[in-house]
Short mmCIF file of C-alpha atoms in Angstrom, two decimals:
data_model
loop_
_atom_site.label_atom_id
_atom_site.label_comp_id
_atom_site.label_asym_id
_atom_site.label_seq_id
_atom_site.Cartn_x
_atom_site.Cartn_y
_atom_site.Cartn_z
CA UNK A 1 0.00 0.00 0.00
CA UNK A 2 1.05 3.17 -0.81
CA UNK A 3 1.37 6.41 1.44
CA UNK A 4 -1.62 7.62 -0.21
CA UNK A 5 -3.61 4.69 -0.15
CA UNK A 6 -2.53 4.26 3.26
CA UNK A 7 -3.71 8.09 3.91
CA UNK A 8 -7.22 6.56 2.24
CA UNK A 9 -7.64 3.58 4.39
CA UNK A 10 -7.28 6.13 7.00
CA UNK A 11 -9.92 8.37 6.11
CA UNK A 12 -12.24 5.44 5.16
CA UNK A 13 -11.79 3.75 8.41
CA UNK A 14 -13.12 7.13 10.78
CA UNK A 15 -15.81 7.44 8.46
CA UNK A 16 -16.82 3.66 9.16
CA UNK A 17 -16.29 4.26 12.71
CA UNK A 18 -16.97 8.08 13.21
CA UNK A 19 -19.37 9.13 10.96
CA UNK A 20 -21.61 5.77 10.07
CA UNK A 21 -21.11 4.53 13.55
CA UNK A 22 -20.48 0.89 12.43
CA UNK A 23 -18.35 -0.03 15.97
CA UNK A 24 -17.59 -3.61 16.18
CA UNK A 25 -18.83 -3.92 12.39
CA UNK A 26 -15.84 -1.21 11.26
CA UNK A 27 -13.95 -4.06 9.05
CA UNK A 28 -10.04 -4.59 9.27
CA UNK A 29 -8.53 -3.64 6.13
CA UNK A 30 -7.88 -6.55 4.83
CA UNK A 31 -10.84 -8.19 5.54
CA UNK A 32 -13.37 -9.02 3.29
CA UNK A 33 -16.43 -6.48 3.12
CA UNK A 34 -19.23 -8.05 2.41
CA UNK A 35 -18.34 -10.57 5.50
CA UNK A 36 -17.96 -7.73 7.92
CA UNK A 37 -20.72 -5.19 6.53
CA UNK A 38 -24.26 -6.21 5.89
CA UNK A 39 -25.80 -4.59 2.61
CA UNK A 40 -27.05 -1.26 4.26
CA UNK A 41 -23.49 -1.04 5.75
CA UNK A 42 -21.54 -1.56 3.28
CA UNK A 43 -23.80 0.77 0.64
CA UNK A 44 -23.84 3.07 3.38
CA UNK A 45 -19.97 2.85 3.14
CA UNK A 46 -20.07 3.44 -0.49
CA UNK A 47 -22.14 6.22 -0.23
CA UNK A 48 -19.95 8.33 1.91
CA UNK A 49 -16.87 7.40 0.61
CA UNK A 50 -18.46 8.95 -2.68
CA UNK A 51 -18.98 11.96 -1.04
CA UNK A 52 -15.82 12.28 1.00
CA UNK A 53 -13.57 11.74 -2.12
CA UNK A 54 -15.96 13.63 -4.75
CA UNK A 55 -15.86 10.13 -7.00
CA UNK A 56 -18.55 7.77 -8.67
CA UNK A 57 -18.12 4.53 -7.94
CA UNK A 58 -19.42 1.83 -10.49
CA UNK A 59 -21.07 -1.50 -10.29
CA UNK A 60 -17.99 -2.89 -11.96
CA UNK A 61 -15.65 -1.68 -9.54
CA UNK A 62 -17.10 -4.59 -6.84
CA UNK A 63 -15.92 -7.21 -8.62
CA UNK A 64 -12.17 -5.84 -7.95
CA UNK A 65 -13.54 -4.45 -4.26
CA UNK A 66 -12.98 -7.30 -1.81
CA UNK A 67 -11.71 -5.43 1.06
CA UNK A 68 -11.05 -2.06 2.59
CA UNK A 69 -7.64 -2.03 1.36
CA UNK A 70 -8.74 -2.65 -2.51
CA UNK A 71 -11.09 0.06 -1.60
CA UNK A 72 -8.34 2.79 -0.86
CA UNK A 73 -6.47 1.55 -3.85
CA UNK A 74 -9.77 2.62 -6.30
CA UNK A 75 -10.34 5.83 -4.57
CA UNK A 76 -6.41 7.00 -4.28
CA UNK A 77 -6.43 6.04 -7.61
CA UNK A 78 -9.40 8.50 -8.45
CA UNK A 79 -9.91 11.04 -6.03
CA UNK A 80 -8.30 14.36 -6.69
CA UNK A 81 -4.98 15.09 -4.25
CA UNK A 82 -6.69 17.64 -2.90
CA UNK A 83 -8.97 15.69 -1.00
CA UNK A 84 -6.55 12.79 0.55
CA UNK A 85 -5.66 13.85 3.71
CA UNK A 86 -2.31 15.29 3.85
CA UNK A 87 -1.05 13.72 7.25
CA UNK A 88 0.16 10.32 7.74
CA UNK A 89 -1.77 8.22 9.81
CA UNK A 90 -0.23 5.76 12.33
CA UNK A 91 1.04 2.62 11.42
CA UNK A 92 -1.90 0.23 10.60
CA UNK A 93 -3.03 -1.94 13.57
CA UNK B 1 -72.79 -23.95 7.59
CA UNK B 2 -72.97 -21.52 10.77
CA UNK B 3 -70.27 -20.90 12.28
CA UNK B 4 -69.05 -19.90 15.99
CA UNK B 5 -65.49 -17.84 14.99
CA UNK B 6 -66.03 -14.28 13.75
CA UNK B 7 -66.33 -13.45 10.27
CA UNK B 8 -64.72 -10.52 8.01
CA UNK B 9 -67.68 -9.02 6.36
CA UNK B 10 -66.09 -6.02 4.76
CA UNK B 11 -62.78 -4.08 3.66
CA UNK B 12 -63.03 -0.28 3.11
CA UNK B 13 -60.07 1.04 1.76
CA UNK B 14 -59.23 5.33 1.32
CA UNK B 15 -56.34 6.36 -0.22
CA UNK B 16 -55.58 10.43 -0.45
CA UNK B 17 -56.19 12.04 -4.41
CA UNK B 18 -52.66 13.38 -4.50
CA UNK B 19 -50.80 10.43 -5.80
CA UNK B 20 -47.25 11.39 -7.35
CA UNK B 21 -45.12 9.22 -9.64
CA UNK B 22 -41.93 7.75 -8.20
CA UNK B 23 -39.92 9.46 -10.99
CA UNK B 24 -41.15 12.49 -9.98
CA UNK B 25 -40.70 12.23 -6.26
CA UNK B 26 -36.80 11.09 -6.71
CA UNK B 27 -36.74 14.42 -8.63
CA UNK B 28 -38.13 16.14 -6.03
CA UNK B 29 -36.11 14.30 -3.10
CA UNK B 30 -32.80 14.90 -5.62
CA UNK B 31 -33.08 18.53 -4.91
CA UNK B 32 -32.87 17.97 -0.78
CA UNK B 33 -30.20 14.95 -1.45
CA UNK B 34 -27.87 16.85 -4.07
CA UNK B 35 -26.64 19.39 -1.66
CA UNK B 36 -25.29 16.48 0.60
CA UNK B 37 -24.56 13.49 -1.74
CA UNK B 38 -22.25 13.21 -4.89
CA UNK B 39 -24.05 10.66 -6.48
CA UNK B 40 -27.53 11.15 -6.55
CA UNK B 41 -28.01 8.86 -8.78
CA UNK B 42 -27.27 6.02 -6.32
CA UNK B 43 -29.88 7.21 -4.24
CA UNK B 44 -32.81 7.50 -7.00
CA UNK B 45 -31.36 3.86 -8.29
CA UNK B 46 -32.30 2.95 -4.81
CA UNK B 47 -35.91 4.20 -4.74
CA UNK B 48 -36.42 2.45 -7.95
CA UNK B 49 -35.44 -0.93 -6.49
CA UNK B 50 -37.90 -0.70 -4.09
CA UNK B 51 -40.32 -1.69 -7.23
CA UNK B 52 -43.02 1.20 -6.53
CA UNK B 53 -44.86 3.01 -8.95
CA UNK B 54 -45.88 5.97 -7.36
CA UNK B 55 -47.61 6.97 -3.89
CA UNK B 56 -51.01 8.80 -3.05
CA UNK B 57 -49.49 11.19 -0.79
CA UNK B 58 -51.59 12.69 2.11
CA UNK B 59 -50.74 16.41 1.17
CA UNK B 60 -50.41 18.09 -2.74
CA UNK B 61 -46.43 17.26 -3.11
CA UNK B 62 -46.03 21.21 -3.54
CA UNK B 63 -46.95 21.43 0.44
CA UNK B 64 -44.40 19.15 1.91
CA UNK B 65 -41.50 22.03 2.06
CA UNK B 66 -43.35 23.68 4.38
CA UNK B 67 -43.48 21.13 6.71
CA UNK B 68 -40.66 21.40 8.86
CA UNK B 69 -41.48 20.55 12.47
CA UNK B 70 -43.12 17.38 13.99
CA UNK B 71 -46.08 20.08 15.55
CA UNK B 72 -46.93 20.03 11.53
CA UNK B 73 -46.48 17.03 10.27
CA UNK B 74 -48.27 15.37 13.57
CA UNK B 75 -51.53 18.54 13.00
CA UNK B 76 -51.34 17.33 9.02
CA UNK B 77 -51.58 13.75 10.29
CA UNK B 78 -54.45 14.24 12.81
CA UNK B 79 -56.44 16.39 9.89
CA UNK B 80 -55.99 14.39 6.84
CA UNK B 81 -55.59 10.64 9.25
CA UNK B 82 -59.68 11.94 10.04
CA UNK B 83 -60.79 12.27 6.47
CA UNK B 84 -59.46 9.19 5.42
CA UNK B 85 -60.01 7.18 8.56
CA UNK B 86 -63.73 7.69 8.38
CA UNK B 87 -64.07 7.11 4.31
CA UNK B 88 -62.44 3.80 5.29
CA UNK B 89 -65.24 3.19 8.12
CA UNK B 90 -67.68 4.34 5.96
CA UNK B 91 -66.76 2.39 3.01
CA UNK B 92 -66.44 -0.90 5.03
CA UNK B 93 -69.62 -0.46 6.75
CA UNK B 94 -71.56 0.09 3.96
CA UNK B 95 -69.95 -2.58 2.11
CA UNK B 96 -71.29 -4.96 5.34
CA UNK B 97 -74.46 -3.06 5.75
CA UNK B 98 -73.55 -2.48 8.97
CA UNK B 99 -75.01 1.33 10.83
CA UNK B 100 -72.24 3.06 12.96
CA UNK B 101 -74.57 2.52 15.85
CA UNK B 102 -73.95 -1.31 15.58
CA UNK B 103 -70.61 -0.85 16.37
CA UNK B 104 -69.44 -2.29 19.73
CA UNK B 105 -65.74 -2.33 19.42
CA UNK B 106 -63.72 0.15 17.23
CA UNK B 107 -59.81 -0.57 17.05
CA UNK B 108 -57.24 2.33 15.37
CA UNK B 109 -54.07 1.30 14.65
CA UNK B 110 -51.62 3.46 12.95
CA UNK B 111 -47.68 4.16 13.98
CA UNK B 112 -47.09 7.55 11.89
CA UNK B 113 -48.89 10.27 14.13
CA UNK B 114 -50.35 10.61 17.78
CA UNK B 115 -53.19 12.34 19.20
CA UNK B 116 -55.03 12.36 22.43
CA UNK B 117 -57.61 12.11 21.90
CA UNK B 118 -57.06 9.00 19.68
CA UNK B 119 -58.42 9.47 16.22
CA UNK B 120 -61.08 6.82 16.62
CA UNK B 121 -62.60 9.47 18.92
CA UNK B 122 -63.16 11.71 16.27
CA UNK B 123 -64.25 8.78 14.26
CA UNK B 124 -67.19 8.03 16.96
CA UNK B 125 -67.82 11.98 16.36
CA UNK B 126 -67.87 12.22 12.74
CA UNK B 127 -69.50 9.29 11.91
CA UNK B 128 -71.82 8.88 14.55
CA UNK B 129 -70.78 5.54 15.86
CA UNK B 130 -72.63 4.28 19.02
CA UNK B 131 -71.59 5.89 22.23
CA UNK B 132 -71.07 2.65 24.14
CA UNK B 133 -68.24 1.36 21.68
CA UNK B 134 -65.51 0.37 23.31
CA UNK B 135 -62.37 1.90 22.06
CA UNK B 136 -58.45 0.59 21.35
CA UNK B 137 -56.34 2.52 20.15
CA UNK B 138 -53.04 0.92 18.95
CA UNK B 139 -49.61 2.58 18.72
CA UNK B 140 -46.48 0.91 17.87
CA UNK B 141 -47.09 -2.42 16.06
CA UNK B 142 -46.07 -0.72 12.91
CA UNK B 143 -46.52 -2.84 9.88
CA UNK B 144 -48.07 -5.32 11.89
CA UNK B 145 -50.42 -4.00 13.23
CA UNK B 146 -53.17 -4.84 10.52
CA UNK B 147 -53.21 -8.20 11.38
CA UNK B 148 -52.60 -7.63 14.98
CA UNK B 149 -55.61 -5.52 15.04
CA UNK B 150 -57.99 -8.27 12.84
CA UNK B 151 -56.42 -10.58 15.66
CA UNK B 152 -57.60 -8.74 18.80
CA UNK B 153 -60.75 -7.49 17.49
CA UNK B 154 -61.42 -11.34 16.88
CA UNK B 155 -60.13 -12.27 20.25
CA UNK B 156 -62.76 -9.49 21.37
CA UNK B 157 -65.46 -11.26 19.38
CA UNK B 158 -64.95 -14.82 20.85
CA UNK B 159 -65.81 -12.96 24.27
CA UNK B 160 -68.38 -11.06 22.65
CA UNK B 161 -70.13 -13.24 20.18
CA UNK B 162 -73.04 -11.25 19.28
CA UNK B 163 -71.08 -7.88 18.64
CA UNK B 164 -69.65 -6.20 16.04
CA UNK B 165 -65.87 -4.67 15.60
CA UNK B 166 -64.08 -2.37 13.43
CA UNK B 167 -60.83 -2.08 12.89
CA UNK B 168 -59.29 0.95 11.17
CA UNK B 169 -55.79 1.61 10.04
CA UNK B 170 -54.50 5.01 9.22
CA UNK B 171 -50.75 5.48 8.05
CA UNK B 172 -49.63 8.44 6.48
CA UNK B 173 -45.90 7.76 6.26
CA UNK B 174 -44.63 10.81 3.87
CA UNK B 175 -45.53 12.80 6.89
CA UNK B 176 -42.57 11.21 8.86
CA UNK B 177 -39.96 11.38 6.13
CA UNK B 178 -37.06 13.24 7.52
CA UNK B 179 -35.59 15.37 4.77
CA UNK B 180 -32.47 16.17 6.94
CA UNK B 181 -31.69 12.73 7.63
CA UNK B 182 -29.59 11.22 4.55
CA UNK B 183 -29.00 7.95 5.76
CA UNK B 184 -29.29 4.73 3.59
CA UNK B 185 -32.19 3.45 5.21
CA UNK B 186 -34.12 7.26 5.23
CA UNK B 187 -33.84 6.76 1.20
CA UNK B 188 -34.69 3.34 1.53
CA UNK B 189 -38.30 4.43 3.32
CA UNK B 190 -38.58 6.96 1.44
CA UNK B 191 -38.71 4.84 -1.88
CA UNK B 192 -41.07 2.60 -0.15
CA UNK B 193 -43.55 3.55 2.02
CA UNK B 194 -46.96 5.52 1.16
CA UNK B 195 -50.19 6.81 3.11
CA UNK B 196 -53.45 4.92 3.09
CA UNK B 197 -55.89 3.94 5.66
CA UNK B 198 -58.53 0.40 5.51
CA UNK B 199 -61.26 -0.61 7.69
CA UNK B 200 -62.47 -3.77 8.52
CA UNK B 201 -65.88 -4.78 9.45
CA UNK B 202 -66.21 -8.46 11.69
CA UNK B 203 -69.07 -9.30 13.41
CA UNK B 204 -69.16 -12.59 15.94
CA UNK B 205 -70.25 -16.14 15.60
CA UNK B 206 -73.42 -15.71 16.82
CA UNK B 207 -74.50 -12.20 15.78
CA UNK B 208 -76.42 -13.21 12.05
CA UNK B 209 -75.57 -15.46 9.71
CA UNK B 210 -72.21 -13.99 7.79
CA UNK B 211 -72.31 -14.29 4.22
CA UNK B 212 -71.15 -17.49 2.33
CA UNK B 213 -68.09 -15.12 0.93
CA UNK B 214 -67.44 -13.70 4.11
CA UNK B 215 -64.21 -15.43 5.64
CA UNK B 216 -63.91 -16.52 9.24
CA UNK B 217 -60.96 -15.94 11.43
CA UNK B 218 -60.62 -19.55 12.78
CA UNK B 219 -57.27 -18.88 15.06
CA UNK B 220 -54.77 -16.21 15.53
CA UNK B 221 -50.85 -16.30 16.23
CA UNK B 222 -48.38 -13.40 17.85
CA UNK B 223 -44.48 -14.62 17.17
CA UNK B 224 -42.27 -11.87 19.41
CA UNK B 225 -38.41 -12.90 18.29
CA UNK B 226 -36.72 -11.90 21.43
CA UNK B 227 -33.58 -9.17 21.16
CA UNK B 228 -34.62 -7.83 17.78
CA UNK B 229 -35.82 -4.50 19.28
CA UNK B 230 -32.62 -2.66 17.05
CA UNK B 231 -34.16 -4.47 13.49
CA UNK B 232 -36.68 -1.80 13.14
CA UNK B 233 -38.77 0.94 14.77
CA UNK B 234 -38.08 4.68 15.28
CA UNK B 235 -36.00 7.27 16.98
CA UNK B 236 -38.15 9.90 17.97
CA UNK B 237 -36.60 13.14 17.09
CA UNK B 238 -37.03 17.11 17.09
CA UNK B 239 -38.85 16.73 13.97
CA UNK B 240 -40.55 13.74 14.40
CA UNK B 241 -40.25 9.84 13.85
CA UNK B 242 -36.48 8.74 12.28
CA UNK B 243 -36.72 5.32 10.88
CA UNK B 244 -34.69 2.78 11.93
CA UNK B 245 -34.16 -0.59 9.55
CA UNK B 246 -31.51 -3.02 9.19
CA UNK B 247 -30.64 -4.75 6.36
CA UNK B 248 -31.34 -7.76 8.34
CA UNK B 249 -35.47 -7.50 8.39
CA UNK B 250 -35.41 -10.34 5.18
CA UNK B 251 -32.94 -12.21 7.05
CA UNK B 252 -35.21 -12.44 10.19
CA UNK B 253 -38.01 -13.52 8.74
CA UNK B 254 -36.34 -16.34 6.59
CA UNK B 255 -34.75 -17.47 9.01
CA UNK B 256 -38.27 -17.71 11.14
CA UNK B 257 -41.75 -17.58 8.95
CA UNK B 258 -40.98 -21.08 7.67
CA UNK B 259 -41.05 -22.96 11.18
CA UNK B 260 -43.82 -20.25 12.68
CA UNK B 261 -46.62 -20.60 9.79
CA UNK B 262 -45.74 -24.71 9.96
CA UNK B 263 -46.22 -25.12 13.68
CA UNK B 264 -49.45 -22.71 14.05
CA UNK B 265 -50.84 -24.50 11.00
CA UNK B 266 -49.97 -27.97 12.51
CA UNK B 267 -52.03 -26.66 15.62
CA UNK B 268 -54.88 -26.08 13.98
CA UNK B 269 -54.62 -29.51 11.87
CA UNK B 270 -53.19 -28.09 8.50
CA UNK B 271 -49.58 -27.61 6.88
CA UNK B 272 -48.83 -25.48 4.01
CA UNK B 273 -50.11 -27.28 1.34
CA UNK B 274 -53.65 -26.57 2.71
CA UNK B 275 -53.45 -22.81 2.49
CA UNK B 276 -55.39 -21.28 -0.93
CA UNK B 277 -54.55 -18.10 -0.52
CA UNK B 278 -51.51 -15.60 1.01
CA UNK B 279 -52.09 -12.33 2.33
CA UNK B 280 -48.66 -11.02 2.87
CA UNK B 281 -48.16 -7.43 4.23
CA UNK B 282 -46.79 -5.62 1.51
CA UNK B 283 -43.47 -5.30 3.65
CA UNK B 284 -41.04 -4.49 -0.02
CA UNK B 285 -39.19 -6.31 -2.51
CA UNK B 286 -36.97 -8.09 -0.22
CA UNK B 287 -39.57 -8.99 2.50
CA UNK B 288 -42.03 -10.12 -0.33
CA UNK B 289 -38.97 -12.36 -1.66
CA UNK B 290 -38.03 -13.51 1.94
CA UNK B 291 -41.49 -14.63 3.21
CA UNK B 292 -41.71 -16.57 -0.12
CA UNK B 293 -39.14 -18.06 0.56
CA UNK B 294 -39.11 -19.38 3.96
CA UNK B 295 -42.59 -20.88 2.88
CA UNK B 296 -41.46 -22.14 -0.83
CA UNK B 297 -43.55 -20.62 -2.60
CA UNK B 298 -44.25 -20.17 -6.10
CA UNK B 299 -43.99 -16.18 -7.20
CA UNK B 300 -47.84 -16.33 -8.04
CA UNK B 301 -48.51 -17.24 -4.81
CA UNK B 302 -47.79 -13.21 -3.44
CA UNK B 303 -48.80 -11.75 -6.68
CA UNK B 304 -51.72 -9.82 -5.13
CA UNK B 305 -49.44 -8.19 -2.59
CA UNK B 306 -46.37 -7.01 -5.53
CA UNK B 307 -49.27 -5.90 -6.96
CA UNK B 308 -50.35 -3.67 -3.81
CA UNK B 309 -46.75 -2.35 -3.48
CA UNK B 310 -46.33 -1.98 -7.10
CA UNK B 311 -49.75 0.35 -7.22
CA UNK B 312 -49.85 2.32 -3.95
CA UNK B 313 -46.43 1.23 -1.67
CA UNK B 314 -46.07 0.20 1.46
CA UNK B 315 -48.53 1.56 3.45
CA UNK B 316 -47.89 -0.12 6.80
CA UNK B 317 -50.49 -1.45 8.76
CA UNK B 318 -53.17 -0.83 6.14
CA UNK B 319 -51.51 -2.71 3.55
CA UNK B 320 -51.72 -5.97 4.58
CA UNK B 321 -55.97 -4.84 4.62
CA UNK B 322 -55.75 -3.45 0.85
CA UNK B 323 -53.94 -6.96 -0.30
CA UNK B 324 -57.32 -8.79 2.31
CA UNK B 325 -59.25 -6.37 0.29
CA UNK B 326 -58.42 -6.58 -3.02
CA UNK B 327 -59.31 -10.48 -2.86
CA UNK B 328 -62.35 -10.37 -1.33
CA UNK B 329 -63.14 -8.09 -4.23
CA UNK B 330 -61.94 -10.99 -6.42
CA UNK B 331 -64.21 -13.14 -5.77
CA UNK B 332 -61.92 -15.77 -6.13
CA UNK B 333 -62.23 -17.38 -2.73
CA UNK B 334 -64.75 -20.29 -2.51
CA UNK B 335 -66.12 -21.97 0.39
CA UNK B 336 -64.14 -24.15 2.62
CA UNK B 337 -60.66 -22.27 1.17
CA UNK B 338 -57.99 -21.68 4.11
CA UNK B 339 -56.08 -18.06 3.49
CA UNK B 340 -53.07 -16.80 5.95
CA UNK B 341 -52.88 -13.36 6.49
CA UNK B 342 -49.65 -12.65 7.78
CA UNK B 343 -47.25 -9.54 8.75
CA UNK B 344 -44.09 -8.69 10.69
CA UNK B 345 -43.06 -5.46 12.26
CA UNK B 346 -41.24 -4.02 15.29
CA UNK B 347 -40.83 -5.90 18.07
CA UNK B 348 -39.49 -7.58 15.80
CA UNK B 349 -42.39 -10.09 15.77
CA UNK B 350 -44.86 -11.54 13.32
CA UNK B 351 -48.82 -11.69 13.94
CA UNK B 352 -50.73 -14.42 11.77
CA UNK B 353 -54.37 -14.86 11.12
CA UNK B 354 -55.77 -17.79 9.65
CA UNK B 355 -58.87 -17.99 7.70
CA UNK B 356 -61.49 -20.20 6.21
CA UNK B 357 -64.09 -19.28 3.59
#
């Protein structure tokens, strides 16, 4: 992972656990999505990930989506630099 | 044949003249959304999964903007819940040429407004029902409470056999949407849900003889699935009822319908194969798909209720009386035919009736 995917999985992670609430649900970042999140969750994730990062994210980009890491990847990969947090988180748990 | 279980003898049904396309209420919702979401479009992809035409809403669409504390929504719900709850009453009882002064027992369910007064008071006002009716007012039972009502106001007319009951549902749920609130399952309700209110008309065993067509409410069931309370229900807020719903509603009742319907048909010496006819509260896609599956059944079996939430929504309470309705309008019933009316809602628990024409 990248520093700037790393600064995503970040962000993503305090909106799972900040901002939708989803406590014990909040999934590791390598675990599997879908297994952690039920499908409110996990569109509820999608949704404000969307609107944190300003991006549209497509029915096709699931099938490459497993976890929260593959996640960050998409949305470093598309979000404008602007909008990536500019500090470095901690080391990943 | 006579019979000693109360009968249905009538379904009135009222729905409000401002119904609204759902095209052109995800237009109207984009405008609140689009100043907090990026993709819209997720959201109004959302509302058209919930496979609903339109809704009858209880206020001209062009009035809802206005609305912006519960003291309005709640004094829109207690003026418009009164029209419609008595063309409901009225319908039913002169579908089952019944007076208002026969009426001994009149139940009101609804979960979208309060008043105290209940509304059935100003139902025994309006439409001059006897001043000796004994009144229940319902609050809370949310989609269930259609059949939960039929099932007390039967349990009522086993005490009672020579009486007659009304029941009357009245759920105007675009009066709770909560425009602020931009949470999944906020645009999940409000895709799904509409406002409607139905009456029913029963009368007990040994009142008259009921009709041949008339259906009799031969036993009742309440299912309460213990530490569910978080599945669904609301927060009550500054500005009313917030909705709460989990995803895991369909999950809940696959996981339990199956074994429920089996063991309170087995009780009253049936199984599945000996039910005719389904009345499934019109709960959405997924609920639909999940109660017809934990029963195995074919799709044509809930037809009538896709149909209901296809046409008018989920209406709560009331729509599990519209799908009742719309077959006894049918016709299709014939004597000796065993229906199960059946609907789930916070608690979470499940209420099933069982019939016999």
């Amino acid at each position: 992972m990248t520093d700037r995917e790393a600064r995503v999985a970040h962000e993503i992670l305090r909106i799972a656990r900040d901002e939708l609430r989803l406590g014990d649900a909040t999934p590791a970042p390598d675990a599997a999505l879908a297994g952690a999140l039920d499908s409110l969750q996990l569109l509820s994730l999608v949704v404000a990930v969307e609107d944190r990062f300003r991006i549209v994210l497509e029915d096709d980009d699931a099938a490459g989506t497993r976890t929260l890491a593959d996640l960050a990847r998409l949305v470093a990969a598309r979000s404008d630099a602007a909008l990536i947090p500019a500090q470095a988180p901690e080391p990943a748990r | 044949m006579t019979s000693t279980h109360p009968a249905i003898l009538s379904v009135g049904r009222a729905l409000p003249p401002n119904f609204v396309d759902q095209e052109t209420l995800i237009a109207a919702l984009s405008a609140y959304w689009g100043a907090r979401h990026f993709n819209v479009e997720r959201l109004a992809d959302l509302h058209r999964a919930a496979r609903v035409g339109g809704r009858h809403l209880a206020l001209p669409l062009s009035e809802y903007p206005a609305l912006d504390s519960f003291r309005k929504t709640n004094d829109a719900f207690i003026r418009v819940g009164s029209e419609l709850g008595a063309a409901a009453v009225s319908e039913a009882l002169a579908r089952a040429g019944v007076t208002p002064r026969e009426v001994d027992h009149l139940y009101f369910v609804t979960v979208t407004g309060v008043a105290t007064p209940s509304l059935d008071a100003k139902l025994v006002n309006r439409l001059g029902i006897s001043p000796s009716v004994k009144r229940t007012p319902i609050f809370g039972l949310g989609c269930m409470a259609g059949a939960a009502g039929l099932a007390r106001a039967s349990d009522a007319l086993r005490a009672f056999p020579g009486e007659v009951a009304v029941l009357v549902s009245v759920e105007l749920c675009s009066l709770t949407l909560q425009r602020e609130d931009t949470s999944i399952a906020n645009v999940i309700a409000s895709g799904l849900f509409g406002d409607g209110a139905a009456a029913v008309v029963l009368q007990g065993g040994e009142r008259a003889p009921a009709p041949d067509h008339a259906p009799r409410i031969l036993a009742t069931r309440s299912v309460f699935y213990p530490d569910t309370e978080w599945v669904m229900g609301w927060d009550v807020v500054d500005t009313g009822f917030k909705v709460v719903l989990s995803a895991k509603v369909p999950e809940v009742i696959q996981a339990n319908v199956g074994g429920d319907v089996d063991r309170f048909l087995a009780a009253n010496g049936l199984s599945r194969g000996d039910v005719r006819h389904f009345i499934a509260h019109t709960g959405g896609p997924k609920v639909l798909e999940a109660f017809r599956r934990a029963l195995d059944l074919p799709e044509a079996a809930l037809s009538r209720s896709f149909r209901s939430l296809q046409e008018v929504g989920n209406l709560s309470s009331a729509s599990v009386l519209f799908v009742l309705g719309d077959l006894l309008d049918a016709g299709e019933a014939r004597p000796g035919d065993v229906g199960l009316l059946a609907a789930m809602g916070p608690g979470f628990s499940a209420e099933l009736v069982l019939l016999r024409w």
